[in-house]
Short mmCIF file of C-alpha atoms in Angstrom, two decimals:
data_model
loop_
_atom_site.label_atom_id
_atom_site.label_comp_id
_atom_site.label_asym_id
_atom_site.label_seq_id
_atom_site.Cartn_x
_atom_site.Cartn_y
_atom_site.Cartn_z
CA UNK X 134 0.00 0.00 0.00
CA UNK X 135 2.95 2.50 0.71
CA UNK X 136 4.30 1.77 -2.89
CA UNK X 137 0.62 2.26 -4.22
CA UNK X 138 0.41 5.86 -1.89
CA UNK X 139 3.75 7.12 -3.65
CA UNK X 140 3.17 6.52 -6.92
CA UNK X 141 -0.39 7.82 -6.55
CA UNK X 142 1.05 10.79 -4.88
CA UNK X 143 3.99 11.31 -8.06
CA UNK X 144 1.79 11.57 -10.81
CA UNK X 145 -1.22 13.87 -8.61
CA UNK X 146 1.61 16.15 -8.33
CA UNK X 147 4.06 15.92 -11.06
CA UNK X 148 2.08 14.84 -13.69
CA UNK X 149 -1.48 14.81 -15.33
CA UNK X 150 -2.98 14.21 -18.57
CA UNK X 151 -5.85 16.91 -18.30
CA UNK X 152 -7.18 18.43 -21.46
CA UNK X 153 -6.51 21.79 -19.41
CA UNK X 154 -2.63 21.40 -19.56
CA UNK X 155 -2.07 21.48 -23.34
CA UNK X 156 -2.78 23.89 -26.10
CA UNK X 157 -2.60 21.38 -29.09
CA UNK X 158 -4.70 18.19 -29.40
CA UNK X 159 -2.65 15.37 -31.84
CA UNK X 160 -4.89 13.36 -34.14
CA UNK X 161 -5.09 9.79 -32.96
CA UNK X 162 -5.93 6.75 -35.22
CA UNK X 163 -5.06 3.17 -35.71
CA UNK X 164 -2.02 2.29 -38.36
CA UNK X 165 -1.72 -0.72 -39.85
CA UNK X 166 0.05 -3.04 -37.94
CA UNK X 167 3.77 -3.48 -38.79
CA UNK X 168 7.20 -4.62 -37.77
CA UNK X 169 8.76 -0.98 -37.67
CA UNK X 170 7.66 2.77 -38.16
CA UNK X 171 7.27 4.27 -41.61
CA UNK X 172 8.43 7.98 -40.60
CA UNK X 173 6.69 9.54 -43.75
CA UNK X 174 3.53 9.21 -41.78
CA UNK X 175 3.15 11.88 -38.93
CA UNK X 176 1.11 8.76 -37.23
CA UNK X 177 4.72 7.50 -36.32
CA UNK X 178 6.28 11.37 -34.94
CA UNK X 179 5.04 12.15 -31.08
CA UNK X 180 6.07 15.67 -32.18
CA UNK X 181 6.59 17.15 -35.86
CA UNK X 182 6.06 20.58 -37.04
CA UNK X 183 3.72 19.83 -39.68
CA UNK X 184 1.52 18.76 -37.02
CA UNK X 185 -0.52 19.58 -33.69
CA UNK X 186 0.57 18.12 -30.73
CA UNK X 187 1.67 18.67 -27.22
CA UNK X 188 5.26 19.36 -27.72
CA UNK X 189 3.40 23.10 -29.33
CA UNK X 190 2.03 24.18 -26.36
CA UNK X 191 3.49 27.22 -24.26
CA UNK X 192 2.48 27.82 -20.76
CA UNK X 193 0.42 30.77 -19.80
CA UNK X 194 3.06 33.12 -18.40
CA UNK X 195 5.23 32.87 -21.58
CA UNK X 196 2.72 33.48 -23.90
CA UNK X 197 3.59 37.06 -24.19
CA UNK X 198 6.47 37.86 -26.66
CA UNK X 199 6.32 34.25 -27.59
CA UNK X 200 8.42 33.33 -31.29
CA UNK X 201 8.26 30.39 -33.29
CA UNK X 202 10.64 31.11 -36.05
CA UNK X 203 11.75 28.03 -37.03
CA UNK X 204 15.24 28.38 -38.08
CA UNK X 205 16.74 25.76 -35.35
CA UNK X 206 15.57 22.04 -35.13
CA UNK X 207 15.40 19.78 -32.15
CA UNK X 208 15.43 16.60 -32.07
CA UNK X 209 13.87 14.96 -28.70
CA UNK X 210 13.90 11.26 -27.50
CA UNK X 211 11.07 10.82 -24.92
CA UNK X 212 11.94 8.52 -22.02
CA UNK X 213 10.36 5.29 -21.16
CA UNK X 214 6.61 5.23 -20.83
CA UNK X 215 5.85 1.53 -21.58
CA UNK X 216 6.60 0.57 -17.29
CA UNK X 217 3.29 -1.71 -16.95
CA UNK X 218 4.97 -4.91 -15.28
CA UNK X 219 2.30 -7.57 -16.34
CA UNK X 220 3.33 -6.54 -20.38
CA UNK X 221 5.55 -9.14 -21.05
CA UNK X 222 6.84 -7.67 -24.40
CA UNK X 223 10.69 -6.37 -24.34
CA UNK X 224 9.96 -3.21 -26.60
CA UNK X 225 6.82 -1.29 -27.51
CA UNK X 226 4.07 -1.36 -29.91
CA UNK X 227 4.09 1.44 -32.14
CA UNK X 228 0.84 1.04 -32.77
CA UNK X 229 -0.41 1.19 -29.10
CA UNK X 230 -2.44 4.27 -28.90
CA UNK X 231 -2.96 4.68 -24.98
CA UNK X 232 0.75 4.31 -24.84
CA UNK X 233 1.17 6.97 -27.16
CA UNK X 234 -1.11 9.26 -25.36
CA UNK X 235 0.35 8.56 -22.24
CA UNK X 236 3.77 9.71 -23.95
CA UNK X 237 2.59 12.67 -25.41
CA UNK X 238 0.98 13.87 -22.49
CA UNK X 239 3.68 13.34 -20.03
CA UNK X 240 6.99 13.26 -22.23
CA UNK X 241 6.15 15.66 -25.20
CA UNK X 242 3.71 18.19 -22.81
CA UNK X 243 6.74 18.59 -19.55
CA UNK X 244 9.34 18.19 -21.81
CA UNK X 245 9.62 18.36 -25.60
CA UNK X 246 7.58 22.07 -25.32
CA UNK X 247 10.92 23.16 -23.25
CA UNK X 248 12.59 23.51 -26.88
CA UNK X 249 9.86 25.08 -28.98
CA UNK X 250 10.49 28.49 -29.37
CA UNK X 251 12.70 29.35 -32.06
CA UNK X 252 12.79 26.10 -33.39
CA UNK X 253 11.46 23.05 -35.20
CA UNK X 254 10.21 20.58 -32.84
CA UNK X 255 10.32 16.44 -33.88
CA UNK X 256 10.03 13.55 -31.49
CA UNK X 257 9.89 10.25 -33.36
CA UNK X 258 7.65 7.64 -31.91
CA UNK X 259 9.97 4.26 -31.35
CA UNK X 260 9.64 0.83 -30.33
CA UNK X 261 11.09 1.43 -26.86
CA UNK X 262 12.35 -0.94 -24.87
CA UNK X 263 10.33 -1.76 -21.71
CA UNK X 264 11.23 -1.02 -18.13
CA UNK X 265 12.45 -4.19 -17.01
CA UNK X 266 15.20 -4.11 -19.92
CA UNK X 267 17.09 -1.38 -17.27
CA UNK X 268 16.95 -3.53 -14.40
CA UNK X 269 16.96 -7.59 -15.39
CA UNK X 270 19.63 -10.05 -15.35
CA UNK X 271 19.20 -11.30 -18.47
CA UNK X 272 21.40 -8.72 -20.41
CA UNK X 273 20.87 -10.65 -24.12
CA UNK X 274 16.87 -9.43 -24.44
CA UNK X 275 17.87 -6.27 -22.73
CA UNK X 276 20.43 -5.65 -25.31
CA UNK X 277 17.84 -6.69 -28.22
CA UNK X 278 15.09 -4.40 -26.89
CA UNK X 279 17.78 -1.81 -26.77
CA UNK X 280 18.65 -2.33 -30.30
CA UNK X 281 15.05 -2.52 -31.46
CA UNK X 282 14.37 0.75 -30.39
CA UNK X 283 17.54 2.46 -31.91
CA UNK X 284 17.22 1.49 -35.00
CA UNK X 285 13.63 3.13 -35.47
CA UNK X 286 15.21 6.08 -33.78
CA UNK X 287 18.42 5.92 -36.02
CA UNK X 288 15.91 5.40 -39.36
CA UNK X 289 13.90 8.51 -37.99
CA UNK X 290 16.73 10.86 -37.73
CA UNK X 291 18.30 9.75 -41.33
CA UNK X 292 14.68 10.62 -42.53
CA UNK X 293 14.75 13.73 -40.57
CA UNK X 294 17.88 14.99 -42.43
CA UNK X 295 17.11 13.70 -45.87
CA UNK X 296 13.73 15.45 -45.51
CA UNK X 297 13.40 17.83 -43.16
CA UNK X 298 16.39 19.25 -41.93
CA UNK X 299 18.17 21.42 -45.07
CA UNK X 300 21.25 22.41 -43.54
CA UNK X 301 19.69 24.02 -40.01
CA UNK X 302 21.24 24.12 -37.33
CA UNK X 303 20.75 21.31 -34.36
CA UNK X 304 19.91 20.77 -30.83
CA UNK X 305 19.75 17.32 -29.36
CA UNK X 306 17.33 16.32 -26.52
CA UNK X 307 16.36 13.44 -24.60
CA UNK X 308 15.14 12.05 -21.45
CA UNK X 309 16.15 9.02 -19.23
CA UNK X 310 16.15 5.99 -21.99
CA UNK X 311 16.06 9.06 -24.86
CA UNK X 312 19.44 9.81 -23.43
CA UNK X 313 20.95 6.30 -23.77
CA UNK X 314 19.97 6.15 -27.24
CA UNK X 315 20.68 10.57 -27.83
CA UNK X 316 24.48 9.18 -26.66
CA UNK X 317 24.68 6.43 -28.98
CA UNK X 318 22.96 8.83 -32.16
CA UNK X 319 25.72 11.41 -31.55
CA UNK X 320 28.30 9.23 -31.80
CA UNK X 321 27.15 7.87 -35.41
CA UNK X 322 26.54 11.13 -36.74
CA UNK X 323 27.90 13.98 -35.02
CA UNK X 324 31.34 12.86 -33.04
CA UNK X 325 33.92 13.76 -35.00
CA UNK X 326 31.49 13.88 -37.83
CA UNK X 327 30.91 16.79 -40.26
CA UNK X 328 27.35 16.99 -38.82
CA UNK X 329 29.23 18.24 -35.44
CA UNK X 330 29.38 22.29 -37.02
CA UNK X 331 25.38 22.19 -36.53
CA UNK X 332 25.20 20.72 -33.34
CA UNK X 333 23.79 23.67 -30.83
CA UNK X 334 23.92 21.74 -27.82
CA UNK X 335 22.94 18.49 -26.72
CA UNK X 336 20.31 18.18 -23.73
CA UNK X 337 21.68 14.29 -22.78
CA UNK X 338 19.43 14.20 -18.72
CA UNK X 339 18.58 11.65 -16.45
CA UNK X 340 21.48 8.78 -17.55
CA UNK X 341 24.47 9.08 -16.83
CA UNK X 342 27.12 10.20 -19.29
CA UNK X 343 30.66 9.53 -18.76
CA UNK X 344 33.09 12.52 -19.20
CA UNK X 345 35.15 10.48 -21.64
CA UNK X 346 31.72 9.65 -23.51
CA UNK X 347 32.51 11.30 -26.65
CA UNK X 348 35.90 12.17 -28.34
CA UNK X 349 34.99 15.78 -30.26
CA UNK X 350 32.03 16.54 -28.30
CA UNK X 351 32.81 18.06 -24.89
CA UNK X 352 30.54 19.06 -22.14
CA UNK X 353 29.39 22.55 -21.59
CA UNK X 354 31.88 24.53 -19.41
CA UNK X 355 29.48 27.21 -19.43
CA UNK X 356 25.90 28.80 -20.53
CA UNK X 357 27.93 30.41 -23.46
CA UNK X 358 29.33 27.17 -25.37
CA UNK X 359 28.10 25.57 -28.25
CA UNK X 360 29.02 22.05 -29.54
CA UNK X 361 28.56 20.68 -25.93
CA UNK X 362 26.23 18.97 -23.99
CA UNK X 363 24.73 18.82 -20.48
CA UNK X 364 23.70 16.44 -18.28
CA UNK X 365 22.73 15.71 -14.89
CA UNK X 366 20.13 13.01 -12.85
CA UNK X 367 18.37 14.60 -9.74
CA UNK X 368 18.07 13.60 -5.97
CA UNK X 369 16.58 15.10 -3.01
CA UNK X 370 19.62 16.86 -1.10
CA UNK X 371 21.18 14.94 1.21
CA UNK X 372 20.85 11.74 -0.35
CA UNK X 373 23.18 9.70 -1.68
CA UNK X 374 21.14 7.42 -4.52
CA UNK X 375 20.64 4.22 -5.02
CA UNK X 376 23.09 1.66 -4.20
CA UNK X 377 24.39 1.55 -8.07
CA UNK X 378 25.49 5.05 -7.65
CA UNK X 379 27.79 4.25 -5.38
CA UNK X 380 29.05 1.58 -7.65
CA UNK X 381 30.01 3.47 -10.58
CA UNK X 382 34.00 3.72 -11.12
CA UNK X 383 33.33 6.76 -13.34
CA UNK X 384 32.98 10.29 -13.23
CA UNK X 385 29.59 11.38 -14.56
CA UNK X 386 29.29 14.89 -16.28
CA UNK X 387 26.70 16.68 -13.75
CA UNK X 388 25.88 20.45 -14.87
CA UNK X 389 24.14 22.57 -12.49
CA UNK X 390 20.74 23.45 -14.12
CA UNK X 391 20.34 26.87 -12.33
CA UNK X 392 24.14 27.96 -13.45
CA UNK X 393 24.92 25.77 -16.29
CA UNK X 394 28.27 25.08 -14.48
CA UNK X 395 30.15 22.09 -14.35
CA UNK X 396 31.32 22.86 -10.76
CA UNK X 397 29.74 21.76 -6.78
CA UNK X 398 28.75 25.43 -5.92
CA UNK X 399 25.12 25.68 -4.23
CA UNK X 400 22.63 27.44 -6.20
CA UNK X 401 19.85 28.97 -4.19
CA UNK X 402 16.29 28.46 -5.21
CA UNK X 403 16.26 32.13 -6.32
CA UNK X 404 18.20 30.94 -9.23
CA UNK X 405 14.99 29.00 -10.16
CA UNK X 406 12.87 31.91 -12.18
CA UNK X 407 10.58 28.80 -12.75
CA UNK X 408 9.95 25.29 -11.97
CA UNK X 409 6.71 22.70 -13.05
CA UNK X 410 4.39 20.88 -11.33
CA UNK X 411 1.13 19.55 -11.99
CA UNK X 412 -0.17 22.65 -13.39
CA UNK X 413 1.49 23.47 -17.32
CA UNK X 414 0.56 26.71 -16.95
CA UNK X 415 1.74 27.45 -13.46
CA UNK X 416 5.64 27.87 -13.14
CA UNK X 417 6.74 28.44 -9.50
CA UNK X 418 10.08 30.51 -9.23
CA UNK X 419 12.08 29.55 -6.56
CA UNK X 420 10.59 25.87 -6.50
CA UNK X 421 13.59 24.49 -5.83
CA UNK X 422 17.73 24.78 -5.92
CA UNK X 423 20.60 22.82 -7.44
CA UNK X 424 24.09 21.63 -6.18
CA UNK X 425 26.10 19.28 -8.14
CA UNK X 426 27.00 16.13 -5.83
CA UNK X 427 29.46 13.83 -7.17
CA UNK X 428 27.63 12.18 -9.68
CA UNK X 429 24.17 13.44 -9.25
CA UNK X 430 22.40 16.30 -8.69
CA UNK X 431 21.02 17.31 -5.23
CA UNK X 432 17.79 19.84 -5.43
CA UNK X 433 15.79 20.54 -2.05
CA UNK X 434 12.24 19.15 -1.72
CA UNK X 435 10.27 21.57 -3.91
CA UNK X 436 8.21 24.21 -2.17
CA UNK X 437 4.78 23.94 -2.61
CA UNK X 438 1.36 23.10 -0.26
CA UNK X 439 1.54 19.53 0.55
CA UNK X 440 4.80 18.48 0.03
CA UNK X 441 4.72 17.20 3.50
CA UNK X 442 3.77 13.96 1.61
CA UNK X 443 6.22 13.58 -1.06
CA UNK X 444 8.41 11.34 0.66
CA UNK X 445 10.45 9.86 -2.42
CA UNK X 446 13.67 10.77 -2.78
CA UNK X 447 14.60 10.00 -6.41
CA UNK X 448 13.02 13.26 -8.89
CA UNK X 449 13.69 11.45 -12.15
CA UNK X 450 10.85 11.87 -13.57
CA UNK X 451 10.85 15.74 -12.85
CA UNK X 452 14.99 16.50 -14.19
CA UNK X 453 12.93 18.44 -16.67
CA UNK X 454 10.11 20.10 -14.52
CA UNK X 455 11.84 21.57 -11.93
CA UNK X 456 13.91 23.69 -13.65
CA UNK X 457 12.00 23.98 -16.93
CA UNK X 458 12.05 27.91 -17.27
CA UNK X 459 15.83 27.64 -16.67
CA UNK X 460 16.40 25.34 -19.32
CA UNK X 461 13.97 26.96 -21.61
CA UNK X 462 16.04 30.11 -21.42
CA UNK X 463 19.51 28.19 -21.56
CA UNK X 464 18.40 26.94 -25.21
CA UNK X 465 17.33 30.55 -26.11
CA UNK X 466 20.69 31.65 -24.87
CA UNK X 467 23.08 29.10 -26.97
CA UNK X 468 20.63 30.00 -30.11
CA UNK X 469 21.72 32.89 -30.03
CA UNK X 470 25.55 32.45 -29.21
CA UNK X 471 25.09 30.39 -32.26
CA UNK X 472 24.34 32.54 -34.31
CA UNK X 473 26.77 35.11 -33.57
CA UNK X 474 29.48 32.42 -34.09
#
C-alpha cells in the first residue's frame, strides 16, 4: 500500500494528462500493424512541425512575446513510458495508442515544449524498450530491446535529415532511456562527424554520461558554449542514490541546471525563475535549488502546499520540470551564441 500511496502521490503532483494542460490536441488513429515505423507518416512522430501536438504548447506566463521562427531544429527522445509490469513484451508497440497518449501527455507536454520556441520541434515515436530491460539479469533481451528501439530512432533521424532538416542548425534532446539512445545517435553522426558544425547543444538528462563519452564533443563549461552537452540526474539533497550510484568507477558529467556550471557550488532556489508541477501553466520561481554532488544532482524538496507527503527521494521523472524555465532560457541563450558564431 505504501508503494501504491507514492506513486499515486507522483503523478497527482508531477504529472497529469488533463485536457486543461495542453494547447494542441494530436490526431489519434489506428495504423496498420507493422514490424517498424514508416516515418513519412506523422502517425509515427510524437512531435513534428507539420503537425498539432503537445510538444506546441506554451504555458500561460510565456505566452507574451512568444516566437516560433523556425530556423533551429530539435530533435527529442522521450523517455520510457511503456513501465506496466504484467506486459511481457521487451519493446513497444508502435501502434499502441494509450501508450502513445500517455507519452505525449507526459513526455512531449513537460518536456519536448521546453525547446519550442525558435525552433522546429520532432520527437519520433519508437519501439522502446520496456522497463524491465534497465533492471533484469538477463542482459541478451535487454540488449535486443535496446537495439530494437535504436534502430527506429536511427531510421527517424536519417529521414529527418534527408527530408526535413536542409542544412539548419541542431539541438539534441532526450530524457532518461532518450538519453541512452541521444548518446549512442551522436556518436554515429555527429562525433567527430561533419554533422558536429550544426550541433547547438545536446540536452543528454537523467542517464548518466561519462566525461570520456565522446571524443569531439565536450561538455558545456558554461551557458555560453556551443558544440557541448549537459547532463545531470536529480536527488533530493542529502541523499546519496541508489546503491548503483555508489558503484560506478566513473565520473559522470553533472551540470548545475540553475548555473549551467560544471562545478559543486550551491545554487539557491532564487536561481529558479521557474519550476513545473502539476499545473502546465503554473511555473513556481524559486521551487527548488541545485548543487552538483558527485555524480548526481542534489535539489531541495520543492516548495509547494503539501509536500509534506512527497516522501520519495529519487526526482527522475521531474529532471525536466523543476527547472524547466531555466532550461527553456539556456536553449534561447546558446541559439543565439550560435548565431553570432
Amino acid at each position: 500500500m505504501r508503494i501504491l500511496s507514492l506513486a499515486y502521490i507522483t503523478v497527482l503532483v508531477f504529472a497529469s494528462c488533463s485536457k486543461n494542460n495542453y494547447s494542441q490536441l494530436p490526431r489519434y488513429q489506428t495504423s496498420e500493424k507493422g514490424s517498424s515505423p514508416n516515418y513519412n507518416d506523422l502517425y509515427f512522430w510524437a512531435a513534428h512541425p507539420d503537425k498539432a501536438d503537445p510538444s506546441d504548447s506554451v504555458p500561460k506566463p510565456l505566452r507574451a512575446g512568444f516566437e516560433k521562427e523556425g530556423l533551429v531544429d530539435v530533435f527529442f527522445l522521450h523517455p520510457t513510458t511503456l513501465t506496466d509490469k504484467d506486459k511481457p513484451e521487451w519493446n513497444a508497440d508502435i501502434n499502441d495508442v494509450p501508450l502513445n497518449i500517455k507519452t505525449d501527455y507526459s513526455a512531449i507536454l513537460y518536456q519536448a515544449s521546453v525547446f519550442n520556441e525558435k525552433t522546429n520541434v520532432y520527437a519520433p515515436r519508437y519501439r522502446q524498450a520496456h522497463y524491465r530491460a534497465f533492471t533484469t539479469n538477463e542482459k541478451g533481451k535487454a540488449e535486443i530491446a535496446f537495439d530494437t528501439a535504436y534502430a527506429d530512432i536511427k531510421n527517424a533521424f536519417i529521414y529527418y535529415l534527408e527530408h526535413h532538416n536542409a542544412g539548419k542548425p541542431i539541438i539534441i534532446a532526450a530524457h532518461s532511456q532518450g538519453t541512452l539512445h541521444a548518446a549512442r545517435l551522436m556518436k554515429e553522426f555527429f562525433d567527430g562527424k561533419a554533422l558536429y558544425n550544426k550541433l547547438i547543444c545536446a540536452y543528454i538528462i537523467g542517464l548518466p554520461v561519462k566525461e570520456d563519452e565522446f571524443i569531439s564533443i565536450p561538455a558545456c563549461s558554461d551557458s555560453t558554449k556551443t558544440g557541448c552537452f549537459v547532463s545531470w540526474r536529480t536527488y533530493q539533497k542529502g541523499y546519496q542514490g541508489e546503491d548503483y550510484i555508489s558503484k560506478e568507477n566513473f565520473n559522470a558529467v553533472n551540470i548545475n541546471p540553475l548555473t549551467m556550471q560544471q562545478d559543486s557550488l550551491y545554487a539557491p532556489a532564487s536561481k529558479n525563475i521557474g519550476g513545473m508541477l502539476r499545473n502546465f501553466h503554473k511555473l513556481r520561481p524559486g521551487l527548488t535549488d541545485a548543487q552538483v554532488h558527485g555524480n548526481i544532482l542534489w535539489s531541495s524538496k520543492p516548495k509547494f502546499f503539501g509536500n509534506i507527503f512527497l516522501t520519495f527521494k529519487n526526482y527522475h521523472i521531474v529532471d525536466y520540470n523543476l527547472f524547466y524555465s531555466n532550461i527553456r532560457e539556456d536553449v534561447e541563450r546558446r541559439i543565439g551564441y550560435y548565431w553570432k558564431q
